[in-house]
């Protein structure tokens, strides 16, 4: 909204403008001198308006009060306008700027309220001296200031909302920065302790450390978006050339260095665990044993498949029991295979070298073969149960026929 000039005459003095009207209402010269002495006494002014002698003095006092109220309101309105037109801050100065602006708005409202009150009092004095003076000029200036305040209130509120929004963003930015720096410190310390642990080839120890690695990696992944947000928003909060902005830039730079260090430490520990896994005899024996076991399961299934529907009921029942047993064994092995797959996913996905690639391929084959066998055996069981149901129905029909004969 374009600024609208204040509607008053800056050189106009209400006291001088009304001097002649007041002098007409004043008593004789001697009495006037006596009244002027009493004007200097703050406790003199009569408030009940009952005496003619006190009324002009009270009027003159109200005129001087209105002059001061107009000057005070004009000053605060101008200050408010200047801030409204200025660029809304976004950096460290927001804390003090927002508080100062809210204080200024409070003072501005207070000065307008005072102006309204003084104007009302002066209006009452005018009514007491009806016909002696004309206060149209004072009323015009007072209404002009009040109208000006009413016009800029919307702009002032909009400025307040923008500053409040920027302040919230700034506080969130600082909170994220402080929390991230604290988290990075904790991560550095913990990863340095973990990197100093002895290289253990015990498969249970490796599993526990992989679980810890997953927790740490999850924390890193969750922080990536916050780190990115801090870097993207930093330019908005470091536009000024003051010491606070320089200090903020240094903190962000230090945060990025520590983030790189944490990423390096966690990757180094992953490589250390990968070396331990490649030296773990239990891991290799488990992988090899599961491959042989799955081959045996496949052979046992092939002894039954394809199912001959012409077999007698007892043979079909035996096949059904065998297939159910195979499926139980396959399901029981799922947890062990899942453990191997988790180790491979955490430590061997991006691994290089012949041994790592071979181990990763074994785990991949084991997982796929287990899934496929479970699917095939389940399908065989369903087919066999359908055959058994048909055979049972035929035997029941046959028994009914024999009974009829």
Short mmCIF file of C-alpha atoms in Angstrom, two decimals:
data_model
loop_
_atom_site.label_atom_id
_atom_site.label_comp_id
_atom_site.label_asym_id
_atom_site.label_seq_id
_atom_site.Cartn_x
_atom_site.Cartn_y
_atom_site.Cartn_z
CA UNK A 1 0.00 0.00 0.00
CA UNK A 2 1.49 3.36 -0.99
CA UNK A 3 2.27 5.70 1.83
CA UNK A 4 -0.23 8.51 2.35
CA UNK A 5 1.20 11.80 3.70
CA UNK A 6 0.12 12.88 7.16
CA UNK A 7 -2.65 15.44 7.04
CA UNK A 8 -1.44 18.27 9.23
CA UNK A 9 0.37 21.57 8.96
CA UNK A 10 3.79 21.01 10.51
CA UNK A 11 4.25 24.73 11.16
CA UNK A 12 0.84 25.29 12.70
CA UNK A 13 0.68 25.93 16.45
CA UNK A 14 -2.74 25.43 18.00
CA UNK A 15 -1.80 27.59 20.98
CA UNK A 16 -0.99 30.59 18.76
CA UNK A 17 -4.01 29.92 16.56
CA UNK A 18 -6.34 30.15 19.46
CA UNK A 19 -4.53 32.95 21.32
CA UNK A 20 -7.03 35.65 20.44
CA UNK A 21 -10.03 33.50 21.29
CA UNK A 22 -8.55 32.58 24.63
CA UNK A 23 -7.62 36.19 25.46
CA UNK A 24 -11.21 37.24 24.82
CA UNK A 25 -12.41 34.76 27.37
CA UNK A 26 -9.77 35.72 29.97
CA UNK A 27 -10.45 38.29 32.80
CA UNK A 28 -8.50 41.52 33.39
CA UNK A 29 -4.73 41.87 33.12
CA UNK A 30 -4.12 41.55 36.84
CA UNK A 31 -6.27 38.49 37.09
CA UNK A 32 -4.49 37.06 34.02
CA UNK A 33 -1.09 37.45 35.68
CA UNK A 34 -2.48 35.74 38.77
CA UNK A 35 -3.88 32.90 36.61
CA UNK A 36 -0.54 32.46 34.79
CA UNK A 37 1.15 31.95 38.12
CA UNK A 38 -1.43 29.33 38.94
CA UNK A 39 -0.99 27.67 35.50
CA UNK A 40 2.55 26.85 36.54
CA UNK A 41 1.09 25.02 39.49
CA UNK A 42 0.11 21.53 38.16
CA UNK A 43 -2.48 21.07 40.86
CA UNK A 44 -4.42 24.21 40.02
CA UNK A 45 -6.48 23.40 36.95
CA UNK A 46 -10.13 23.16 37.93
CA UNK A 47 -11.66 19.89 36.71
CA UNK A 48 -15.31 20.49 37.45
CA UNK A 49 -15.59 23.48 35.09
CA UNK A 50 -17.82 25.33 37.52
CA UNK A 51 -15.99 28.67 37.54
CA UNK A 52 -15.70 30.96 34.56
CA UNK A 53 -12.24 31.94 35.72
CA UNK A 54 -10.90 28.36 35.51
CA UNK A 55 -12.41 27.45 32.17
CA UNK A 56 -10.07 29.44 29.85
CA UNK A 57 -7.02 28.23 31.78
CA UNK A 58 -8.23 24.62 31.41
CA UNK A 59 -8.85 25.22 27.72
CA UNK A 60 -5.36 26.56 27.19
CA UNK A 61 -3.95 23.55 29.04
CA UNK A 62 -5.88 21.16 26.80
CA UNK A 63 -4.64 23.00 23.72
CA UNK A 64 -1.03 22.58 24.83
CA UNK A 65 -1.69 18.90 25.61
CA UNK A 66 -3.16 18.43 22.15
CA UNK A 67 -0.07 20.01 20.59
CA UNK A 68 2.14 17.56 22.44
CA UNK A 69 -0.14 14.61 21.61
CA UNK A 70 -0.10 15.52 17.90
CA UNK A 71 3.71 15.80 17.87
CA UNK A 72 4.08 12.51 19.75
CA UNK A 73 1.64 10.66 17.46
CA UNK A 74 3.28 12.13 14.36
CA UNK A 75 6.69 10.95 15.56
CA UNK A 76 5.53 7.39 16.25
CA UNK A 77 3.58 7.18 12.99
CA UNK A 78 6.64 8.28 11.05
CA UNK A 79 8.82 5.73 12.83
CA UNK A 80 6.26 3.00 12.06
CA UNK A 81 6.09 4.03 8.42
CA UNK A 82 9.86 3.91 8.10
CA UNK A 83 9.98 0.34 9.41
CA UNK A 84 7.06 -0.74 7.21
CA UNK A 85 8.89 0.54 4.12
CA UNK A 86 12.21 -0.99 5.13
CA UNK A 87 13.31 -4.47 4.11
CA UNK A 88 12.10 -7.16 6.49
CA UNK A 89 15.18 -8.64 8.20
CA UNK A 90 15.91 -12.36 7.97
CA UNK A 91 19.10 -12.89 9.92
CA UNK A 92 20.42 -12.77 13.49
CA UNK A 93 19.10 -9.21 13.99
CA UNK A 94 15.52 -10.52 13.88
CA UNK A 95 15.35 -11.15 17.62
CA UNK A 96 15.97 -7.53 18.59
CA UNK A 97 14.25 -6.03 15.54
CA UNK A 98 10.99 -7.88 16.14
CA UNK A 99 10.90 -6.89 19.81
CA UNK A 100 11.69 -3.26 18.93
CA UNK A 101 8.97 -3.19 16.28
CA UNK A 102 6.36 -4.60 18.66
CA UNK A 103 7.34 -2.01 21.29
CA UNK A 104 7.05 0.75 18.68
CA UNK A 105 3.56 -0.44 17.65
CA UNK A 106 2.53 -0.42 21.31
CA UNK A 107 3.82 3.13 21.77
CA UNK A 108 2.10 4.20 18.56
CA UNK A 109 -1.25 2.82 19.71
CA UNK A 110 -0.79 4.46 23.10
CA UNK A 111 -0.03 7.84 21.54
CA UNK A 112 -3.14 7.59 19.34
CA UNK A 113 -5.27 6.70 22.36
CA UNK A 114 -3.85 9.72 24.19
CA UNK A 115 -4.59 11.93 21.20
CA UNK A 116 -8.18 10.71 21.11
CA UNK A 117 -8.62 11.34 24.83
CA UNK A 118 -7.10 14.84 24.72
CA UNK A 119 -9.16 15.69 21.64
CA UNK A 120 -12.30 14.59 23.43
CA UNK A 121 -11.44 16.70 26.49
CA UNK A 122 -10.79 19.71 24.29
CA UNK A 123 -14.12 19.18 22.55
CA UNK A 124 -15.86 19.31 25.92
CA UNK A 125 -14.09 22.59 26.76
CA UNK A 126 -15.19 24.01 23.43
CA UNK A 127 -18.80 23.18 24.22
CA UNK A 128 -18.52 25.05 27.54
CA UNK A 129 -17.30 28.16 25.69
CA UNK A 130 -19.72 27.83 22.80
CA UNK A 131 -19.54 30.79 20.48
CA UNK A 132 -16.29 32.18 21.90
CA UNK A 133 -13.76 30.05 20.00
CA UNK A 134 -13.56 27.82 16.91
CA UNK A 135 -11.53 24.59 17.19
CA UNK A 136 -12.20 23.27 13.68
CA UNK A 137 -8.48 23.39 12.89
CA UNK A 138 -7.55 21.25 15.89
CA UNK A 139 -10.29 18.76 15.09
CA UNK A 140 -9.11 18.55 11.48
CA UNK A 141 -5.51 17.80 12.49
CA UNK A 142 -6.58 15.27 15.12
CA UNK A 143 -8.87 13.41 12.73
CA UNK A 144 -6.14 13.49 10.07
CA UNK A 145 -3.66 11.76 12.38
CA UNK A 146 -6.23 9.20 13.51
CA UNK A 147 -7.24 8.43 9.92
CA UNK A 148 -3.58 8.05 9.00
CA UNK A 149 -3.13 5.50 11.79
CA UNK A 150 -6.20 3.59 10.64
CA UNK A 151 -4.79 3.46 7.10
CA UNK A 152 -1.38 2.10 8.08
CA UNK A 153 -2.69 -0.46 10.59
CA UNK A 154 -3.16 -3.06 7.85
CA UNK A 155 0.38 -2.43 6.60
CA UNK A 156 1.69 -2.60 10.16
CA UNK A 157 -0.06 -5.93 10.76
CA UNK A 158 1.28 -7.35 7.49
CA UNK A 159 4.79 -6.27 8.46
CA UNK A 160 4.33 -7.84 11.90
CA UNK A 161 3.24 -11.16 10.36
CA UNK A 162 6.21 -11.19 7.96
CA UNK A 163 8.63 -10.45 10.76
CA UNK A 164 7.02 -13.09 12.96
CA UNK A 165 7.23 -15.67 10.18
CA UNK A 166 10.87 -14.81 9.50
CA UNK A 167 11.59 -14.96 13.23
CA UNK A 168 10.05 -18.45 13.47
CA UNK A 169 12.09 -19.61 10.47
CA UNK A 170 15.23 -18.13 11.99
CA UNK A 171 14.57 -19.80 15.35
CA UNK A 172 13.92 -23.14 13.62
CA UNK A 173 17.13 -22.70 11.61
CA UNK A 174 19.20 -22.04 14.73
CA UNK A 175 17.52 -24.92 16.57
CA UNK A 176 18.30 -27.31 13.70
CA UNK A 177 21.88 -26.06 13.53
CA UNK A 178 22.44 -26.44 17.28
CA UNK A 179 20.86 -29.91 17.41
CA UNK A 180 22.77 -31.09 14.35
CA UNK A 181 26.11 -29.88 15.71
CA UNK A 182 25.42 -31.62 19.01
CA UNK A 183 24.38 -34.82 17.19
CA UNK A 184 27.51 -34.73 15.03
CA UNK A 185 29.68 -34.44 18.14
CA UNK A 186 28.01 -37.49 19.68
CA UNK A 187 28.32 -39.45 16.42
CA UNK A 188 32.02 -38.64 16.04
CA UNK A 189 32.75 -39.77 19.57
CA UNK A 190 30.77 -43.01 19.23
CA UNK A 191 32.24 -43.92 15.82
CA UNK A 192 35.76 -43.28 17.04
CA UNK A 193 35.14 -45.66 19.96
CA UNK A 194 33.70 -48.32 17.64
CA UNK A 195 36.63 -48.03 15.24
CA UNK A 196 39.01 -48.85 18.09
CA UNK A 197 37.28 -52.18 18.84
CA UNK A 198 39.16 -55.40 18.08
CA UNK A 199 38.33 -57.10 14.78
CA UNK A 200 36.09 -60.01 15.83
CA UNK A 201 35.28 -62.87 13.45
CA UNK A 202 32.58 -64.34 15.71
CA UNK A 203 29.35 -64.37 13.72
CA UNK A 204 27.18 -63.34 16.69
CA UNK A 205 29.45 -60.39 17.44
CA UNK A 206 29.35 -59.41 13.79
CA UNK A 207 25.55 -59.57 13.80
CA UNK A 208 25.38 -57.30 16.87
CA UNK A 209 27.76 -54.81 15.29
CA UNK A 210 25.80 -54.86 12.04
CA UNK A 211 22.70 -54.03 14.05
CA UNK A 212 24.56 -51.05 15.55
CA UNK A 213 25.75 -50.02 12.10
CA UNK A 214 22.15 -50.01 10.85
CA UNK A 215 21.09 -47.76 13.73
CA UNK A 216 23.90 -45.31 13.03
CA UNK A 217 23.21 -45.35 9.30
CA UNK A 218 19.54 -44.68 9.95
CA UNK A 219 20.48 -41.65 12.04
CA UNK A 220 22.73 -40.38 9.24
CA UNK A 221 20.00 -40.88 6.66
CA UNK A 222 17.49 -39.01 8.82
CA UNK A 223 19.91 -36.07 9.17
CA UNK A 224 20.62 -35.69 5.47
CA UNK A 225 17.48 -33.64 4.79
CA UNK A 226 18.18 -31.36 7.77
CA UNK A 227 21.81 -30.81 6.71
CA UNK A 228 20.64 -29.97 3.20
CA UNK A 229 17.98 -27.58 4.53
CA UNK A 230 20.52 -25.76 6.72
CA UNK A 231 22.86 -25.24 3.77
CA UNK A 232 20.06 -24.09 1.46
CA UNK A 233 18.68 -21.59 4.00
CA UNK A 234 22.05 -20.32 5.19
CA UNK A 235 22.37 -17.74 2.39
CA UNK A 236 19.13 -16.11 3.52
CA UNK A 237 20.36 -15.72 7.09
CA UNK A 238 23.92 -14.58 6.33
CA UNK A 239 23.29 -11.64 4.00
CA UNK A 240 24.68 -8.93 6.29
CA UNK A 241 28.38 -8.26 6.84
CA UNK A 242 28.26 -8.09 10.64
CA UNK A 243 30.10 -10.30 13.09
CA UNK A 244 27.05 -12.49 13.81
CA UNK A 245 26.67 -13.44 10.14
CA UNK A 246 30.37 -14.23 9.88
CA UNK A 247 30.18 -16.39 12.98
CA UNK A 248 27.14 -18.16 11.56
CA UNK A 249 28.96 -18.89 8.29
CA UNK A 250 31.86 -20.36 10.26
CA UNK A 251 29.51 -22.61 12.23
CA UNK A 252 27.87 -23.91 9.05
CA UNK A 253 31.26 -24.55 7.46
CA UNK A 254 32.37 -26.44 10.57
CA UNK A 255 29.13 -28.45 10.54
CA UNK A 256 29.75 -29.54 6.93
CA UNK A 257 33.32 -30.62 7.76
CA UNK A 258 32.10 -32.69 10.69
CA UNK A 259 29.35 -34.20 8.54
CA UNK A 260 31.97 -35.34 6.04
CA UNK A 261 34.05 -36.78 8.86
CA UNK A 262 31.07 -38.72 10.27
CA UNK A 263 30.31 -40.11 6.79
CA UNK A 264 33.95 -41.20 6.43
CA UNK A 265 34.04 -42.81 9.89
CA UNK A 266 30.87 -44.81 9.32
CA UNK A 267 32.09 -46.03 5.94
CA UNK A 268 35.46 -47.03 7.40
CA UNK A 269 33.71 -49.02 10.13
CA UNK A 270 31.54 -50.70 7.49
CA UNK A 271 34.68 -51.80 5.64
CA UNK A 272 36.14 -53.09 8.90
CA UNK A 273 33.03 -55.21 9.50
CA UNK A 274 33.18 -56.42 5.92
CA UNK A 275 36.74 -57.67 6.46
CA UNK A 276 35.60 -59.42 9.66
CA UNK A 277 32.72 -61.10 7.80
CA UNK A 278 35.03 -62.38 5.06
CA UNK A 279 37.23 -63.93 7.74
CA UNK A 280 34.24 -65.44 9.61
CA UNK A 281 34.30 -69.21 9.17
CA UNK A 282 30.74 -69.59 10.50
CA UNK A 283 29.41 -67.28 7.78
CA UNK A 284 31.01 -69.28 4.98
CA UNK A 285 29.98 -72.63 6.48
CA UNK A 286 26.41 -71.43 6.95
CA UNK A 287 26.19 -70.25 3.34
CA UNK A 288 27.67 -73.46 1.98
CA UNK A 289 25.52 -75.64 4.27
CA UNK A 290 22.31 -73.88 3.23
CA UNK A 291 23.12 -74.40 -0.45
CA UNK A 292 23.62 -78.14 0.09
CA UNK A 293 20.50 -78.37 2.22
CA UNK A 294 18.36 -76.63 -0.41
CA UNK A 295 19.67 -79.04 -3.05
CA UNK A 296 18.60 -81.91 -0.82
CA UNK A 297 15.14 -80.37 -0.38
CA UNK A 298 14.84 -80.04 -4.14
CA UNK A 299 15.80 -83.71 -4.60
CA UNK A 300 13.21 -84.86 -2.02
CA UNK A 301 10.50 -82.85 -3.78
CA UNK A 302 11.44 -84.27 -7.17
CA UNK A 303 10.90 -87.78 -5.80
CA UNK A 304 7.21 -86.87 -5.44
CA UNK A 305 6.73 -84.45 -8.30
CA UNK A 306 4.98 -84.79 -10.64
CA UNK A 307 2.19 -86.30 -8.59
CA UNK A 308 0.48 -89.35 -10.11
CA UNK A 309 -3.28 -88.99 -9.44
CA UNK A 310 -3.83 -92.71 -10.10
CA UNK A 311 -1.93 -93.79 -6.98
CA UNK A 312 -3.81 -95.31 -4.10
CA UNK A 313 -5.00 -93.16 -1.23
CA UNK A 314 -2.37 -94.35 1.24
CA UNK A 315 0.50 -93.42 -1.12
CA UNK A 316 -1.04 -90.01 -1.73
CA UNK A 317 -1.35 -89.46 2.03
CA UNK A 318 2.33 -90.33 2.50
CA UNK A 319 3.29 -87.80 -0.18
CA UNK A 320 1.16 -85.18 1.53
CA UNK A 321 2.93 -85.77 4.86
CA UNK A 322 6.33 -85.53 3.15
CA UNK A 323 5.46 -82.25 1.42
CA UNK A 324 4.08 -80.76 4.64
CA UNK A 325 7.34 -81.69 6.40
CA UNK A 326 9.41 -80.10 3.63
CA UNK A 327 7.41 -76.88 3.87
CA UNK A 328 7.92 -76.74 7.65
CA UNK A 329 11.67 -77.16 7.19
CA UNK A 330 11.75 -74.43 4.55
CA UNK A 331 9.83 -72.03 6.79
CA UNK A 332 12.05 -72.83 9.77
CA UNK A 333 15.13 -71.88 7.72
CA UNK A 334 13.74 -68.45 6.76
CA UNK A 335 15.14 -66.68 9.82
CA UNK A 336 18.64 -68.04 9.22
CA UNK A 337 18.53 -67.06 5.54
CA UNK A 338 17.21 -63.61 6.49
CA UNK A 339 20.22 -63.17 8.78
CA UNK A 340 22.59 -64.00 5.92
CA UNK A 341 20.75 -61.61 3.61
CA UNK A 342 20.96 -58.81 6.18
CA UNK A 343 24.73 -59.29 6.53
CA UNK A 344 25.09 -59.26 2.76
CA UNK A 345 22.90 -56.16 2.36
CA UNK A 346 24.80 -54.17 4.98
CA UNK A 347 28.34 -55.23 4.11
CA UNK A 348 28.51 -56.78 0.63
CA UNK A 349 26.18 -54.76 -1.63
CA UNK A 350 28.88 -52.39 -2.89
CA UNK A 351 31.79 -54.66 -2.08
CA UNK A 352 34.64 -55.34 -4.47
CA UNK A 353 36.98 -58.29 -4.75
CA UNK A 354 36.47 -61.91 -5.74
CA UNK A 355 35.74 -63.28 -2.26
CA UNK A 356 33.12 -60.62 -1.50
CA UNK A 357 31.40 -61.04 -4.85
CA UNK A 358 31.31 -64.81 -4.46
CA UNK A 359 29.86 -64.57 -0.94
CA UNK A 360 27.26 -62.06 -2.09
CA UNK A 361 26.24 -64.30 -4.99
CA UNK A 362 25.85 -67.32 -2.69
CA UNK A 363 23.53 -65.42 -0.38
CA UNK A 364 21.54 -64.18 -3.37
CA UNK A 365 21.12 -67.73 -4.72
CA UNK A 366 20.13 -69.06 -1.29
CA UNK A 367 17.42 -66.42 -0.87
CA UNK A 368 15.97 -66.93 -4.34
CA UNK A 369 16.08 -70.73 -4.12
CA UNK A 370 14.33 -70.76 -0.73
CA UNK A 371 11.56 -68.48 -2.01
CA UNK A 372 11.06 -70.56 -5.15
CA UNK A 373 10.98 -73.91 -3.30
CA UNK A 374 8.41 -72.61 -0.81
CA UNK A 375 6.21 -71.53 -3.69
CA UNK A 376 6.57 -74.86 -5.55
CA UNK A 377 6.02 -77.05 -2.48
CA UNK A 378 2.93 -75.06 -1.50
CA UNK A 379 1.56 -75.49 -5.01
CA UNK A 380 2.25 -79.27 -4.81
CA UNK A 381 0.39 -79.50 -1.49
CA UNK A 382 -2.64 -77.71 -2.94
CA UNK A 383 -2.66 -79.99 -5.97
CA UNK A 384 -2.27 -83.11 -3.83
CA UNK A 385 -5.10 -82.10 -1.51
CA UNK A 386 -7.34 -81.60 -4.53
CA UNK A 387 -6.49 -85.13 -5.75
CA UNK A 388 -7.11 -86.56 -2.29
CA UNK A 389 -10.49 -84.83 -2.16
CA UNK A 390 -11.47 -86.30 -5.53
CA UNK A 391 -10.26 -89.76 -4.53
CA UNK A 392 -12.16 -89.55 -1.27
CA UNK A 393 -15.35 -88.61 -3.06
CA UNK A 394 -14.94 -91.51 -5.47
CA UNK A 395 -14.39 -93.97 -2.60
CA UNK A 396 -17.49 -92.61 -0.84
CA UNK A 397 -19.58 -93.03 -3.98
CA UNK A 398 -18.22 -96.54 -4.41
CA UNK A 399 -19.16 -97.47 -0.87
CA UNK A 400 -22.70 -96.15 -1.37
CA UNK A 401 -23.03 -98.26 -4.55
CA UNK A 402 -21.87 -101.37 -2.71
CA UNK A 403 -24.39 -100.75 0.04
CA UNK A 404 -27.20 -100.41 -2.53
CA UNK A 405 -26.24 -103.74 -4.12
#
